[in-house]
mmCIF file of C-alpha atoms and ligand atoms in Angstrom:
data_model
loop_
_atom_site.group_PDB
_atom_site.id
_atom_site.type_symbol
_atom_site.label_atom_id
_atom_site.label_comp_id
_atom_site.label_asym_id
_atom_site.label_seq_id
_atom_site.Cartn_x
_atom_site.Cartn_y
_atom_site.Cartn_z
ATOM 1 C CA MET A 692 157.733 197.969 110.409
ATOM 2 C CA THR A 693 160.749 200.045 109.515
ATOM 3 C CA ASP A 694 160.844 203.715 108.580
ATOM 4 C CA SER A 695 161.714 202.745 105.003
ATOM 5 C CA SER A 696 158.621 200.564 104.729
ATOM 6 C CA PHE A 697 156.504 203.493 106.058
ATOM 7 C CA ALA A 698 158.054 205.639 103.315
ATOM 8 C CA ALA A 699 157.267 202.951 100.744
ATOM 9 C CA ILE A 700 153.554 203.205 101.562
ATOM 10 C CA THR A 701 153.674 206.949 100.915
ATOM 11 C CA GLN A 702 155.581 206.507 97.667
ATOM 12 C CA SER A 703 153.146 203.835 96.457
ATOM 13 C CA ALA A 704 150.205 206.143 97.140
ATOM 14 C CA ILE A 705 151.886 208.972 95.217
ATOM 15 C CA ASP A 706 152.964 206.661 92.361
ATOM 16 C CA SER A 707 149.391 205.396 92.002
ATOM 17 C CA MET A 708 148.434 208.813 90.619
ATOM 18 C CA ALA A 709 151.199 208.924 87.994
ATOM 19 C CA LYS A 710 148.833 208.488 85.067
ATOM 20 C CA ALA A 711 146.195 210.967 86.230
ATOM 21 C CA PRO A 712 145.037 212.897 83.153
ATOM 22 C CA ASN A 713 144.772 216.089 85.221
ATOM 23 C CA ALA A 714 148.389 217.025 85.996
ATOM 24 C CA ARG A 715 147.444 219.801 88.435
ATOM 25 C CA LEU A 716 145.219 217.422 90.427
ATOM 26 C CA ARG A 717 148.041 214.879 90.534
ATOM 27 C CA ASP A 718 150.635 217.456 91.611
ATOM 28 C CA VAL A 719 148.488 219.008 94.339
ATOM 29 C CA LEU A 720 147.366 215.648 95.734
ATOM 30 C CA SER A 721 150.951 214.343 95.690
ATOM 31 C CA VAL A 722 152.041 217.225 97.934
ATOM 32 C CA VAL A 723 148.984 216.863 100.185
ATOM 33 C CA LEU A 724 149.582 213.114 100.526
ATOM 34 C CA ARG A 725 153.257 213.602 101.316
ATOM 35 C CA HIS A 726 152.500 216.117 104.084
ATOM 36 C CA LEU A 727 149.578 214.103 105.437
ATOM 37 C CA HIS A 728 151.644 210.922 105.613
ATOM 38 C CA ASP A 729 154.518 212.866 107.214
ATOM 39 C CA ALA A 730 152.126 214.282 109.825
ATOM 40 C CA ILE A 731 150.811 210.814 110.647
ATOM 41 C CA ARG A 732 154.339 209.394 110.958
ATOM 42 C CA GLU A 733 155.628 212.356 112.982
ATOM 43 C CA THR A 734 152.772 212.239 115.492
ATOM 44 C CA ARG A 735 152.655 208.417 115.558
ATOM 45 C CA LEU A 736 148.911 208.819 115.154
ATOM 46 C CA THR A 737 146.891 206.051 116.783
ATOM 47 C CA ALA A 738 144.051 204.215 115.045
ATOM 48 C CA ALA A 739 141.629 205.692 117.587
ATOM 49 C CA GLU A 740 142.845 209.214 116.819
ATOM 50 C CA TRP A 741 142.406 208.672 113.070
ATOM 51 C CA GLU A 742 138.899 207.343 113.717
ATOM 52 C CA ALA A 743 138.211 210.545 115.664
ATOM 53 C CA VAL A 744 139.411 212.606 112.685
ATOM 54 C CA ILE A 745 137.082 210.711 110.348
ATOM 55 C CA ALA A 746 134.185 211.046 112.786
ATOM 56 C CA PHE A 747 134.871 214.796 113.010
ATOM 57 C CA LEU A 748 134.897 215.225 109.223
ATOM 58 C CA THR A 749 131.751 213.109 108.919
ATOM 59 C CA ARG A 750 129.972 215.337 111.446
ATOM 60 C CA THR A 751 131.250 218.414 109.620
ATOM 61 C CA GLY A 752 129.645 217.154 106.406
ATOM 62 C CA GLU A 753 126.445 216.162 108.158
ATOM 63 C CA THR A 754 126.199 219.629 109.741
ATOM 64 C CA CYS A 755 126.138 221.293 106.300
ATOM 65 C CA SER A 756 122.746 222.269 104.902
ATOM 66 C CA ALA A 757 121.322 224.880 102.558
ATOM 67 C CA GLU A 758 121.642 227.393 105.408
ATOM 68 C CA ARG A 759 124.861 226.242 107.045
ATOM 69 C CA GLN A 760 128.346 225.642 105.616
ATOM 70 C CA GLU A 761 130.445 223.987 108.312
ATOM 71 C CA PHE A 762 133.344 223.253 105.930
ATOM 72 C CA ILE A 763 133.808 226.964 105.124
ATOM 73 C CA LEU A 764 133.736 227.587 108.869
ATOM 74 C CA LEU A 765 136.379 224.884 109.355
ATOM 75 C CA SER A 766 138.547 226.378 106.618
ATOM 76 C CA ASP A 767 138.136 229.852 108.144
ATOM 77 C CA PHE A 768 138.882 228.733 111.683
ATOM 78 C CA LEU A 769 142.035 226.865 110.589
ATOM 79 C CA GLY A 770 143.367 230.007 108.870
ATOM 80 C CA VAL A 771 143.264 228.209 105.521
ATOM 81 C CA SER A 772 140.788 230.640 103.955
ATOM 82 C CA MET A 773 143.029 233.600 104.815
ATOM 83 C CA LEU A 774 146.114 231.788 103.504
ATOM 84 C CA VAL A 775 144.420 231.083 100.165
ATOM 85 C CA ASP A 776 143.255 234.708 100.111
ATOM 86 C CA ALA A 777 146.777 236.020 100.839
ATOM 87 C CA LEU A 778 148.305 233.845 98.108
ATOM 88 C CA ASN A 779 145.816 234.938 95.487
ATOM 89 C CA HIS A 780 145.384 238.655 96.179
ATOM 90 C CA ALA A 781 148.323 241.005 95.933
ATOM 91 C CA SER A 782 148.281 243.755 98.552
ATOM 92 C CA GLY A 783 150.042 247.095 98.594
ATOM 93 C CA SER A 784 149.132 247.920 94.985
ATOM 94 C CA GLY A 785 146.511 250.524 95.845
ATOM 95 C CA VAL A 786 143.792 247.913 95.480
ATOM 96 C CA SER A 787 141.351 247.372 98.346
ATOM 97 C CA GLU A 788 142.286 244.376 100.443
ATOM 98 C CA SER A 789 140.188 241.239 100.490
ATOM 99 C CA THR A 790 139.293 238.933 103.353
ATOM 100 C CA VAL A 791 137.341 235.728 104.002
ATOM 101 C CA PHE A 792 134.056 235.105 102.194
ATOM 102 C CA GLY A 793 132.624 233.403 105.268
ATOM 103 C CA PRO A 794 129.744 230.934 105.450
ATOM 104 C CA PHE A 795 126.809 233.379 105.541
ATOM 105 C CA TYR A 796 126.431 234.639 101.974
ATOM 106 C CA ALA A 797 122.885 233.743 100.923
ATOM 107 C CA GLY A 798 122.936 234.313 97.165
ATOM 108 C CA ARG A 799 122.279 237.450 95.161
ATOM 109 C CA GLN A 800 119.648 239.718 96.695
ATOM 110 C CA PRO A 801 117.341 242.114 94.813
ATOM 111 C CA ILE A 802 118.972 245.411 93.852
ATOM 112 C CA LEU A 803 117.658 248.216 96.076
ATOM 113 C CA PRO A 804 117.562 251.922 95.240
ATOM 114 C CA VAL A 805 120.571 253.868 96.453
ATOM 115 C CA GLY A 806 120.133 255.081 100.015
ATOM 116 C CA THR A 807 117.642 252.367 100.999
ATOM 117 C CA SER A 808 117.713 250.632 104.380
ATOM 118 C CA ILE A 809 118.815 246.981 104.344
ATOM 119 C CA LEU A 810 116.732 246.224 107.454
ATOM 120 C CA LYS A 811 113.536 244.238 107.009
ATOM 121 C CA ARG A 812 112.445 244.811 110.588
ATOM 122 C CA ALA A 813 113.298 247.420 113.210
ATOM 123 C CA GLU A 814 116.369 246.698 115.334
ATOM 124 C CA LYS A 815 117.886 248.274 118.402
ATOM 125 C CA GLY A 816 121.209 249.523 117.172
ATOM 126 C CA ALA A 817 122.939 252.757 116.253
ATOM 127 C CA SER A 818 121.808 254.016 112.856
ATOM 128 C CA LEU A 819 124.603 253.910 110.318
ATOM 129 C CA ARG A 820 124.729 255.400 106.858
ATOM 130 C CA MET A 821 127.191 253.453 104.741
ATOM 131 C CA ARG A 822 128.463 255.229 101.690
ATOM 132 C CA GLY A 823 131.130 253.994 99.333
ATOM 133 C CA THR A 824 132.729 254.635 96.007
ATOM 134 C CA VAL A 825 134.005 251.978 93.643
ATOM 135 C CA ARG A 826 136.919 252.769 91.332
ATOM 136 C CA SER A 827 139.115 250.719 89.083
ATOM 137 C CA GLN A 828 142.830 250.696 89.729
ATOM 138 C CA ASP A 829 143.498 253.644 87.387
ATOM 139 C CA GLY A 830 141.127 255.780 89.463
ATOM 140 C CA THR A 831 138.171 255.694 87.070
ATOM 141 C CA PRO A 832 134.795 255.562 88.885
ATOM 142 C CA THR A 833 133.091 252.252 88.157
ATOM 143 C CA SER A 834 129.516 252.807 87.075
ATOM 144 C CA GLY A 835 127.072 249.896 87.330
ATOM 145 C CA ALA A 836 129.224 247.806 89.702
ATOM 146 C CA LEU A 837 127.220 245.293 91.737
ATOM 147 C CA VAL A 838 127.733 245.828 95.474
ATOM 148 C CA GLU A 839 126.425 242.965 97.633
ATOM 149 C CA VAL A 840 126.349 243.469 101.397
ATOM 150 C CA TRP A 841 125.431 241.337 104.379
ATOM 151 C CA GLN A 842 125.793 241.628 108.135
ATOM 152 C CA ALA A 843 124.640 240.012 111.371
ATOM 153 C CA ALA A 844 121.735 241.344 113.461
ATOM 154 C CA PRO A 845 122.306 242.802 116.953
ATOM 155 C CA ASN A 846 121.727 239.318 118.428
ATOM 156 C CA GLY A 847 124.898 238.185 116.642
ATOM 157 C CA LEU A 848 123.048 236.012 114.122
ATOM 158 C CA TYR A 849 122.551 236.287 110.370
ATOM 159 C CA ASP A 850 119.036 235.853 108.985
ATOM 160 C CA VAL A 851 119.997 232.393 107.658
ATOM 161 C CA GLN A 852 120.854 231.279 111.217
ATOM 162 C CA ASP A 853 117.819 232.727 112.922
ATOM 163 C CA PRO A 854 114.265 231.727 111.934
ATOM 164 C CA ALA A 855 112.902 234.748 113.817
ATOM 165 C CA GLN A 856 114.470 237.162 111.312
ATOM 166 C CA PRO A 857 112.730 237.937 108.020
ATOM 167 C CA ALA A 858 114.559 236.376 105.066
ATOM 168 C CA GLY A 859 116.914 238.884 103.486
ATOM 169 C CA HIS A 860 117.172 240.943 106.683
ATOM 170 C CA LEU A 861 120.405 242.961 106.738
ATOM 171 C CA ARG A 862 121.484 241.903 103.265
ATOM 172 C CA ALA A 863 120.989 243.573 99.892
ATOM 173 C CA SER A 864 122.509 244.436 96.521
ATOM 174 C CA PHE A 865 123.160 247.885 95.086
ATOM 175 C CA GLU A 866 124.403 249.222 91.791
ATOM 176 C CA THR A 867 126.918 252.042 91.681
ATOM 177 C CA ALA A 868 125.936 255.337 90.054
ATOM 178 C CA ALA A 869 127.874 257.030 87.236
ATOM 179 C CA ASP A 870 130.329 258.480 89.785
ATOM 180 C CA GLY A 871 130.969 255.006 91.250
ATOM 181 C CA SER A 872 129.039 255.768 94.452
ATOM 182 C CA PHE A 873 126.546 253.710 96.406
ATOM 183 C CA ALA A 874 124.902 254.200 99.789
ATOM 184 C CA PHE A 875 122.570 252.429 102.161
ATOM 185 C CA GLU A 876 121.160 252.745 105.649
ATOM 186 C CA THR A 877 121.855 250.109 108.263
ATOM 187 C CA ILE A 878 122.821 249.737 111.912
ATOM 188 C CA LEU A 879 126.249 249.557 113.461
ATOM 189 C CA PRO A 880 127.326 245.889 113.287
ATOM 190 C CA VAL A 881 128.214 243.976 116.449
ATOM 191 C CA SER A 882 130.851 241.363 117.180
ATOM 192 C CA TYR A 883 129.474 237.843 117.140
ATOM 193 C CA ALA A 884 130.443 234.243 117.854
ATOM 194 C CA ILE A 885 130.829 231.889 114.909
ATOM 195 C CA PRO A 886 128.405 228.958 115.216
ATOM 196 C CA ASP A 887 129.861 226.945 118.076
ATOM 197 C CA ASP A 888 127.131 224.317 118.441
ATOM 198 C CA GLY A 889 128.661 222.001 115.829
ATOM 199 C CA PRO A 890 131.914 220.125 115.261
ATOM 200 C CA VAL A 891 133.962 223.290 114.649
ATOM 201 C CA GLY A 892 132.641 224.758 117.916
ATOM 202 C CA ASP A 893 133.598 221.572 119.760
ATOM 203 C CA LEU A 894 137.107 221.866 118.338
ATOM 204 C CA LEU A 895 137.337 225.541 119.321
ATOM 205 C CA GLN A 896 136.416 224.602 122.861
ATOM 206 C CA ALA A 897 138.864 221.692 122.925
ATOM 207 C CA LEU A 898 141.612 224.093 121.836
ATOM 208 C CA GLY A 899 140.703 226.755 124.402
ATOM 209 C CA ARG A 900 139.966 229.297 121.673
ATOM 210 C CA HIS A 901 137.175 231.864 121.753
ATOM 211 C CA PRO A 902 134.680 231.860 118.863
ATOM 212 C CA ASN A 903 134.313 235.628 118.418
ATOM 213 C CA ARG A 904 134.660 237.795 115.340
ATOM 214 C CA PRO A 905 134.993 241.584 115.511
ATOM 215 C CA ALA A 906 132.023 243.612 114.212
ATOM 216 C CA HIS A 907 131.977 243.866 110.433
ATOM 217 C CA ILE A 908 129.918 244.315 107.287
ATOM 218 C CA HIS A 909 130.526 241.971 104.354
ATOM 219 C CA PHE A 910 130.991 243.296 100.817
ATOM 220 C CA MET A 911 131.253 241.523 97.500
ATOM 221 C CA ILE A 912 131.805 243.934 94.623
ATOM 222 C CA THR A 913 131.656 242.818 91.000
ATOM 223 C CA ALA A 914 132.329 245.070 88.005
ATOM 224 C CA THR A 915 133.024 244.463 84.342
ATOM 225 C CA GLY A 916 136.751 244.480 83.587
ATOM 226 C CA CYS A 917 137.718 244.168 87.257
ATOM 227 C CA ARG A 918 138.505 241.345 89.625
ATOM 228 C CA PRO A 919 135.651 240.706 92.057
ATOM 229 C CA LEU A 920 136.424 241.952 95.558
ATOM 230 C CA VAL A 921 135.291 239.950 98.585
ATOM 231 C CA THR A 922 135.971 241.818 101.774
ATOM 232 C CA HIS A 923 134.650 243.239 105.066
ATOM 233 C CA LEU A 924 134.793 246.588 106.796
ATOM 234 C CA PHE A 925 135.583 246.211 110.497
ATOM 235 C CA ILE A 926 134.630 248.745 113.162
ATOM 236 C CA ASP A 927 137.514 250.425 114.966
ATOM 237 C CA GLY A 928 137.706 249.836 118.715
ATOM 238 C CA ASP A 929 136.223 246.351 118.654
ATOM 239 C CA PRO A 930 137.756 244.141 121.380
ATOM 240 C CA TYR A 931 138.205 241.230 118.964
ATOM 241 C CA LEU A 932 140.151 243.034 116.223
ATOM 242 C CA GLU A 933 143.383 241.463 117.497
ATOM 243 C CA SER A 934 142.005 237.951 117.912
ATOM 244 C CA ASP A 935 139.442 237.355 115.162
ATOM 245 C CA ALA A 936 138.492 233.656 115.349
ATOM 246 C CA VAL A 937 139.038 233.349 111.584
ATOM 247 C CA PHE A 938 142.113 235.651 111.238
ATOM 248 C CA GLY A 939 140.291 237.943 108.785
ATOM 249 C CA VAL A 940 141.312 241.426 110.011
ATOM 250 C CA LYS A 941 143.558 243.656 107.907
ATOM 251 C CA SER A 942 144.295 247.168 109.172
ATOM 252 C CA SER A 943 143.240 248.825 105.898
ATOM 253 C CA LEU A 944 139.749 247.385 106.439
ATOM 254 C CA VAL A 945 139.248 248.872 109.931
ATOM 255 C CA VAL A 946 137.115 252.015 109.831
ATOM 256 C CA ARG A 947 135.997 254.548 112.442
ATOM 257 C CA PRO A 948 132.389 255.690 111.948
ATOM 258 C CA GLN A 949 131.910 259.464 112.004
ATOM 259 C CA ARG A 950 129.212 261.059 114.180
ATOM 260 C CA ARG A 951 126.736 263.097 112.120
ATOM 261 C CA ALA A 952 124.838 266.208 113.184
ATOM 262 C CA ASP A 953 121.695 264.172 113.938
ATOM 263 C CA GLY A 954 123.653 261.784 116.181
ATOM 264 C CA SER A 955 123.662 258.906 113.709
ATOM 265 C CA LEU A 956 126.869 257.368 112.420
ATOM 266 C CA ALA A 957 128.371 257.376 108.956
ATOM 267 C CA ILE A 958 131.083 255.461 107.176
ATOM 268 C CA ASP A 959 132.543 256.538 103.858
ATOM 269 C CA TYR A 960 134.892 254.073 102.248
ATOM 270 C CA PRO A 961 136.675 254.154 98.890
ATOM 271 C CA PHE A 962 136.912 250.719 97.259
ATOM 272 C CA THR A 963 139.457 250.155 94.498
ATOM 273 C CA LEU A 964 139.192 247.063 92.335
ATOM 274 C CA ALA A 965 142.093 245.362 90.577
ATOM 275 C CA GLY A 966 142.067 244.993 86.822
ATOM 276 C CA ALA A 967 140.720 241.682 85.541
ATOM 277 C CA ALA A 968 144.136 240.505 84.347
ATOM 278 C CA MET A 969 145.746 240.737 87.805
ATOM 279 C CA GLY A 970 146.287 237.608 89.869
ATOM 280 C CA GLN A 971 145.574 233.993 89.120
ATOM 281 C CA ASP A 972 141.835 233.692 89.098
ATOM 282 C CA GLY A 973 141.133 236.627 86.798
HETATM 283 FE FE1 FE2 B 492 130.325 237.822 109.105
#
């Protein structure tokens, strides 16, 4: 087969979508197809290699369950999640920076009173008081914002990965007060390995990459009139800040806990949300 007949296959596949009623779907898939076909031509992919790709994607789908999202993990580990995030969230405008959503959100949790602990069992770990304020971009405190938080236990696992943990352990929702503040008690998060017992873990190993993420707490903040913010706070000094397995670290999100008089740790962080009209996804 000649190079021009290879190109004809690609063009036929793209032309087949010409009458798609959804123009955006057609345009995006046309670009994806062009790059995918180019990649296959450029690498002279073998039939066995393509079978391996399909087997990998099949396993990725089969690994997904109500508690596990291997495709989000795949997207994170390929840097795709961070690229989509970077394209859709302007930085440098005084708005708090976003990062990956990750695969371990477990749905909205009950709203707890301000200052409550998010632990559902005792853990060995340094006590940490997390306090934050939520403001809109013009500096107005955002009252009644929903602040959802989740973090891994000291064994490096989220409750949804670990049957030994009580459901809802180390995750909760809070509502900001009139001055935009919220607070909760927790423990200092630890670095952890992303699940490496599935297809994404096999790929990590095949690529000689480590599976570790620097210690962090997840936040999703939603307020009327503002764009939702999905982000983390990372702990300064973590050995994996420079090599996060999912490329999620931004320097504005790295915080150094302060030592309090009683020896416990505290983080205070000001969150600023963009106005609802900013960006593409409102
Ligand atoms: Fe996480």
